[in-house]
PDB file of C-alpha atoms in Angstrom:
ATOM      1  CA  UNK A   1      -9.030 -38.293 -10.747  1.00 62.00           C
ATOM      2  CA  UNK A   2     -12.798 -37.975 -10.929  1.00 72.00           C
ATOM      3  CA  UNK A   3     -14.393 -34.511 -11.037  1.00 79.00           C
ATOM      4  CA  UNK A   4     -16.723 -33.735  -8.182  1.00 83.00           C
ATOM      5  CA  UNK A   5     -20.096 -32.632  -9.541  1.00 88.00           C
ATOM      6  CA  UNK A   6     -20.971 -29.087  -8.413  1.00 87.00           C
ATOM      7  CA  UNK A   7     -23.745 -28.058 -10.803  1.00 90.00           C
ATOM      8  CA  UNK A   8     -26.713 -26.868  -8.767  1.00 87.00           C
ATOM      9  CA  UNK A   9     -24.648 -26.109  -5.644  1.00 88.00           C
ATOM     10  CA  UNK A  10     -25.185 -22.724  -4.007  1.00 88.00           C
ATOM     11  CA  UNK A  11     -22.327 -20.564  -2.701  1.00 89.00           C
ATOM     12  CA  UNK A  12     -23.535 -17.344  -1.092  1.00 85.00           C
ATOM     13  CA  UNK A  13     -25.625 -15.543  -3.723  1.00 84.00           C
ATOM     14  CA  UNK A  14     -24.313 -17.761  -6.541  1.00 87.00           C
ATOM     15  CA  UNK A  15     -25.593 -21.018  -8.006  1.00 89.00           C
ATOM     16  CA  UNK A  16     -23.343 -23.132 -10.235  1.00 91.00           C
ATOM     17  CA  UNK A  17     -25.060 -23.616 -13.615  1.00 90.00           C
ATOM     18  CA  UNK A  18     -22.341 -25.295 -15.701  1.00 93.00           C
ATOM     19  CA  UNK A  19     -18.678 -26.094 -16.108  1.00 92.00           C
ATOM     20  CA  UNK A  20     -16.513 -23.466 -17.803  1.00 92.00           C
ATOM     21  CA  UNK A  21     -13.207 -23.884 -19.592  1.00 91.00           C
ATOM     22  CA  UNK A  22     -10.320 -24.502 -17.187  1.00 90.00           C
ATOM     23  CA  UNK A  23      -7.531 -21.943 -17.082  1.00 92.00           C
ATOM     24  CA  UNK A  24      -3.855 -22.190 -16.316  1.00 90.00           C
ATOM     25  CA  UNK A  25      -1.922 -20.042 -13.868  1.00 88.00           C
ATOM     26  CA  UNK A  26       1.717 -20.703 -12.895  1.00 90.00           C
ATOM     27  CA  UNK A  27       1.535 -24.054 -14.721  1.00 90.00           C
ATOM     28  CA  UNK A  28      -1.443 -25.112 -12.591  1.00 91.00           C
ATOM     29  CA  UNK A  29      -4.791 -25.972 -14.077  1.00 92.00           C
ATOM     30  CA  UNK A  30      -7.618 -24.089 -12.359  1.00 93.00           C
ATOM     31  CA  UNK A  31     -11.208 -25.300 -12.581  1.00 94.00           C
ATOM     32  CA  UNK A  32     -13.741 -22.619 -13.490  1.00 94.00           C
ATOM     33  CA  UNK A  33     -17.517 -22.792 -13.390  1.00 94.00           C
ATOM     34  CA  UNK A  34     -20.282 -20.613 -14.724  1.00 95.00           C
ATOM     35  CA  UNK A  35     -22.511 -19.211 -11.983  1.00 92.00           C
ATOM     36  CA  UNK A  36     -25.683 -17.186 -11.837  1.00 89.00           C
ATOM     37  CA  UNK A  37     -26.126 -14.587  -9.112  1.00 84.00           C
ATOM     38  CA  UNK A  38     -29.386 -13.999  -7.261  1.00 80.00           C
ATOM     39  CA  UNK A  39     -29.491 -10.579  -8.968  1.00 80.00           C
ATOM     40  CA  UNK A  40     -29.596 -12.330 -12.377  1.00 81.00           C
ATOM     41  CA  UNK A  41     -26.037 -11.713 -13.613  1.00 87.00           C
ATOM     42  CA  UNK A  42     -23.891 -14.589 -14.876  1.00 89.00           C
ATOM     43  CA  UNK A  43     -20.138 -14.877 -14.671  1.00 93.00           C
ATOM     44  CA  UNK A  44     -17.301 -17.387 -14.600  1.00 95.00           C
ATOM     45  CA  UNK A  45     -15.356 -17.896 -11.379  1.00 94.00           C
ATOM     46  CA  UNK A  46     -12.824 -20.368 -10.063  1.00 94.00           C
ATOM     47  CA  UNK A  47     -14.378 -23.193  -8.098  1.00 93.00           C
ATOM     48  CA  UNK A  48     -11.730 -22.671  -5.419  1.00 93.00           C
ATOM     49  CA  UNK A  49     -12.879 -19.048  -4.919  1.00 93.00           C
ATOM     50  CA  UNK A  50     -16.412 -20.327  -4.339  1.00 92.00           C
ATOM     51  CA  UNK A  51     -15.385 -23.105  -1.962  1.00 92.00           C
ATOM     52  CA  UNK A  52     -13.134 -20.864   0.148  1.00 93.00           C
ATOM     53  CA  UNK A  53     -15.794 -18.149   0.351  1.00 90.00           C
ATOM     54  CA  UNK A  54     -13.645 -15.593  -1.469  1.00 91.00           C
ATOM     55  CA  UNK A  55     -16.413 -15.115  -4.036  1.00 89.00           C
ATOM     56  CA  UNK A  56     -19.997 -14.962  -2.763  1.00 88.00           C
ATOM     57  CA  UNK A  57     -21.751 -12.850  -5.389  1.00 86.00           C
ATOM     58  CA  UNK A  58     -21.171 -11.299  -8.802  1.00 85.00           C
ATOM     59  CA  UNK A  59     -20.108  -8.109  -7.054  1.00 82.00           C
ATOM     60  CA  UNK A  60     -23.601  -6.740  -6.519  1.00 76.00           C
ATOM     61  CA  UNK A  61     -23.569  -7.591  -2.813  1.00 70.00           C
ATOM     62  CA  UNK A  62     -20.340  -5.648  -2.218  1.00 69.00           C
ATOM     63  CA  UNK A  63     -21.668  -2.653  -4.147  1.00 65.00           C
ATOM     64  CA  UNK A  64     -24.839  -2.711  -2.090  1.00 60.00           C
ATOM     65  CA  UNK A  65     -23.008  -2.980   1.247  1.00 57.00           C
ATOM     66  CA  UNK A  66     -20.252  -0.449   0.530  1.00 58.00           C
ATOM     67  CA  UNK A  67     -22.718   1.880  -1.138  1.00 55.00           C
ATOM     68  CA  UNK A  68     -24.840   1.936   2.003  1.00 50.00           C
ATOM     69  CA  UNK A  69     -21.804   2.456   4.229  1.00 48.00           C
ATOM     70  CA  UNK A  70     -20.391   5.284   2.158  1.00 50.00           C
ATOM     71  CA  UNK A  71     -23.704   7.145   2.059  1.00 54.00           C
ATOM     72  CA  UNK A  72     -24.183   7.909   5.717  1.00 62.00           C
ATOM     73  CA  UNK A  73     -25.928  11.209   5.008  1.00 66.00           C
ATOM     74  CA  UNK A  74     -25.781  11.558   1.215  1.00 72.00           C
ATOM     75  CA  UNK A  75     -24.435  15.113   1.427  1.00 78.00           C
ATOM     76  CA  UNK A  76     -20.726  14.622   0.713  1.00 79.00           C
ATOM     77  CA  UNK A  77     -20.935  16.457  -2.614  1.00 81.00           C
ATOM     78  CA  UNK A  78     -22.784  19.518  -1.293  1.00 87.00           C
ATOM     79  CA  UNK A  79     -21.231  22.966  -0.737  1.00 90.00           C
ATOM     80  CA  UNK A  80     -22.105  22.815   2.977  1.00 92.00           C
ATOM     81  CA  UNK A  81     -20.239  19.527   3.383  1.00 89.00           C
ATOM     82  CA  UNK A  82     -17.224  21.111   1.683  1.00 90.00           C
ATOM     83  CA  UNK A  83     -17.336  24.007   4.191  1.00 93.00           C
ATOM     84  CA  UNK A  84     -17.490  21.507   7.078  1.00 93.00           C
ATOM     85  CA  UNK A  85     -14.718  19.309   5.696  1.00 91.00           C
ATOM     86  CA  UNK A  86     -12.304  22.173   4.972  1.00 92.00           C
ATOM     87  CA  UNK A  87     -13.009  23.804   8.356  1.00 94.00           C
ATOM     88  CA  UNK A  88     -12.032  20.571  10.103  1.00 93.00           C
ATOM     89  CA  UNK A  89      -8.974  20.085   7.872  1.00 91.00           C
ATOM     90  CA  UNK A  90      -7.638  23.575   8.673  1.00 92.00           C
ATOM     91  CA  UNK A  91      -7.887  22.850  12.400  1.00 92.00           C
ATOM     92  CA  UNK A  92      -6.943  19.185  12.679  1.00 90.00           C
ATOM     93  CA  UNK A  93      -4.670  18.248   9.777  1.00 88.00           C
ATOM     94  CA  UNK A  94      -1.054  19.460  10.134  1.00 88.00           C
ATOM     95  CA  UNK A  95      -0.553  18.672   6.421  1.00 88.00           C
ATOM     96  CA  UNK A  96      -3.219  21.200   5.417  1.00 87.00           C
ATOM     97  CA  UNK A  97      -1.681  24.321   3.837  1.00 92.00           C
ATOM     98  CA  UNK A  98      -3.658  26.584   6.202  1.00 90.00           C
ATOM     99  CA  UNK A  99      -3.107  24.575   9.399  1.00 92.00           C
ATOM    100  CA  UNK A 100      -0.534  27.073  10.749  1.00 94.00           C
ATOM    101  CA  UNK A 101      -3.198  29.821  10.719  1.00 93.00           C
ATOM    102  CA  UNK A 102      -5.828  27.677  12.472  1.00 95.00           C
ATOM    103  CA  UNK A 103      -4.922  24.440  14.271  1.00 94.00           C
ATOM    104  CA  UNK A 104      -1.336  25.629  14.634  1.00 95.00           C
ATOM    105  CA  UNK A 105      -2.644  28.655  16.570  1.00 95.00           C
ATOM    106  CA  UNK A 106      -4.785  26.456  18.820  1.00 96.00           C
ATOM    107  CA  UNK A 107      -8.067  27.007  16.976  1.00 96.00           C
ATOM    108  CA  UNK A 108     -10.259  23.911  16.977  1.00 95.00           C
ATOM    109  CA  UNK A 109     -13.730  22.737  15.998  1.00 96.00           C
ATOM    110  CA  UNK A 110     -16.175  22.055  18.846  1.00 95.00           C
ATOM    111  CA  UNK A 111     -16.796  18.365  19.496  1.00 92.00           C
ATOM    112  CA  UNK A 112     -20.481  18.462  18.512  1.00 93.00           C
ATOM    113  CA  UNK A 113     -19.469  19.620  15.026  1.00 93.00           C
ATOM    114  CA  UNK A 114     -17.385  16.482  14.465  1.00 88.00           C
ATOM    115  CA  UNK A 115     -20.730  15.065  13.313  1.00 89.00           C
ATOM    116  CA  UNK A 116     -21.744  16.570   9.965  1.00 90.00           C
ATOM    117  CA  UNK A 117     -25.465  16.250  10.754  1.00 91.00           C
ATOM    118  CA  UNK A 118     -25.020  18.352  13.906  1.00 94.00           C
ATOM    119  CA  UNK A 119     -23.113  20.996  11.940  1.00 95.00           C
ATOM    120  CA  UNK A 120     -25.734  20.955   9.183  1.00 94.00           C
ATOM    121  CA  UNK A 121     -28.568  21.445  11.693  1.00 95.00           C
ATOM    122  CA  UNK A 122     -26.807  24.446  13.210  1.00 97.00           C
ATOM    123  CA  UNK A 123     -25.981  25.885   9.767  1.00 96.00           C
ATOM    124  CA  UNK A 124     -29.539  25.675   8.446  1.00 96.00           C
ATOM    125  CA  UNK A 125     -30.980  27.132  11.651  1.00 97.00           C
ATOM    126  CA  UNK A 126     -28.505  30.020  11.529  1.00 97.00           C
ATOM    127  CA  UNK A 127     -28.911  31.402   8.035  1.00 95.00           C
ATOM    128  CA  UNK A 128     -26.729  29.223   5.837  1.00 95.00           C
ATOM    129  CA  UNK A 129     -27.380  29.406   2.119  1.00 92.00           C
ATOM    130  CA  UNK A 130     -25.263  28.410  -0.846  1.00 89.00           C
ATOM    131  CA  UNK A 131     -22.539  30.948  -1.521  1.00 88.00           C
ATOM    132  CA  UNK A 132     -21.980  31.925   2.107  1.00 91.00           C
ATOM    133  CA  UNK A 133     -18.893  31.070   4.113  1.00 91.00           C
ATOM    134  CA  UNK A 134     -18.424  30.425   7.809  1.00 95.00           C
ATOM    135  CA  UNK A 135     -16.797  33.216   9.813  1.00 94.00           C
ATOM    136  CA  UNK A 136     -15.540  33.245  13.397  1.00 95.00           C
ATOM    137  CA  UNK A 137     -16.636  36.500  15.065  1.00 93.00           C
ATOM    138  CA  UNK A 138     -13.624  36.287  17.398  1.00 94.00           C
ATOM    139  CA  UNK A 139     -10.711  35.465  15.062  1.00 92.00           C
ATOM    140  CA  UNK A 140      -8.833  33.883  17.972  1.00 94.00           C
ATOM    141  CA  UNK A 141     -11.816  31.761  19.049  1.00 96.00           C
ATOM    142  CA  UNK A 142     -12.803  28.261  18.054  1.00 97.00           C
ATOM    143  CA  UNK A 143     -15.308  27.084  15.472  1.00 97.00           C
ATOM    144  CA  UNK A 144     -18.372  26.714  17.706  1.00 97.00           C
ATOM    145  CA  UNK A 145     -21.986  27.913  17.564  1.00 98.00           C
ATOM    146  CA  UNK A 146     -21.429  30.900  19.846  1.00 98.00           C
ATOM    147  CA  UNK A 147     -18.501  32.189  17.750  1.00 96.00           C
ATOM    148  CA  UNK A 148     -19.624  31.549  14.163  1.00 97.00           C
ATOM    149  CA  UNK A 149     -21.878  33.183  11.602  1.00 96.00           C
ATOM    150  CA  UNK A 150     -22.505  32.977   7.870  1.00 95.00           C
ATOM    151  CA  UNK A 151     -21.107  35.805   5.720  1.00 93.00           C
ATOM    152  CA  UNK A 152     -20.429  36.517   2.071  1.00 90.00           C
ATOM    153  CA  UNK A 153     -16.969  35.947   0.633  1.00 86.00           C
ATOM    154  CA  UNK A 154     -16.553  39.724   0.359  1.00 86.00           C
ATOM    155  CA  UNK A 155     -17.285  40.208   4.077  1.00 84.00           C
ATOM    156  CA  UNK A 156     -14.962  37.319   4.893  1.00 80.00           C
ATOM    157  CA  UNK A 157     -12.122  38.957   2.941  1.00 80.00           C
ATOM    158  CA  UNK A 158     -12.606  42.206   4.892  1.00 78.00           C
ATOM    159  CA  UNK A 159     -12.404  40.323   8.206  1.00 70.00           C
ATOM    160  CA  UNK A 160      -9.165  38.479   7.447  1.00 64.00           C
ATOM    161  CA  UNK A 161      -6.187  38.626   9.752  1.00 56.00           C
ATOM    162  CA  UNK A 162      -3.462  40.397   7.822  1.00 51.00           C
ATOM    163  CA  UNK A 163      -0.673  37.887   7.174  1.00 49.00           C
ATOM    164  CA  UNK A 164       1.853  40.223   5.618  1.00 48.00           C
ATOM    165  CA  UNK A 165       4.034  42.996   6.900  1.00 47.00           C
ATOM    166  CA  UNK A 166       3.490  46.720   6.557  1.00 47.00           C
ATOM    167  CA  UNK A 167       6.360  48.890   5.469  1.00 49.00           C
ATOM    168  CA  UNK A 168       6.652  52.644   5.888  1.00 47.00           C
TER     169      UNK A 168
END
């Protein structure tokens, strides 16, 4: 059987530059080619992966696309994002160790704060700085702008609902 010439063909971001050594998988010979990506990287891929569209770049395209999608706001490693994330977990995730004290008691996060950017805007306009924690002024109320303020950890500890039992 005659080999079909593919050198110079373009598949997505890849151009075939030469034949590569064939490989065997499950007693089947698989044709590999050397390709060059539009970003400049070279690699060897199976010709079948190119023809079926499974491989379209060296991996740079996926990194670019998923990188953009995962960085909606670029704040996921900040202390404020951690406050927002843990607040929502306590109220909405029954698997969270503190859910019984928050979501289990009917405490929720207001709908506008489901968007981190909305929460961040409120936080910065209302005195947030690193090291502060969010506190509900009415311990039975929801997490919402009219019921929340920023306090130190020490103040937060003094405001806690007592979860134990007093004995005489």
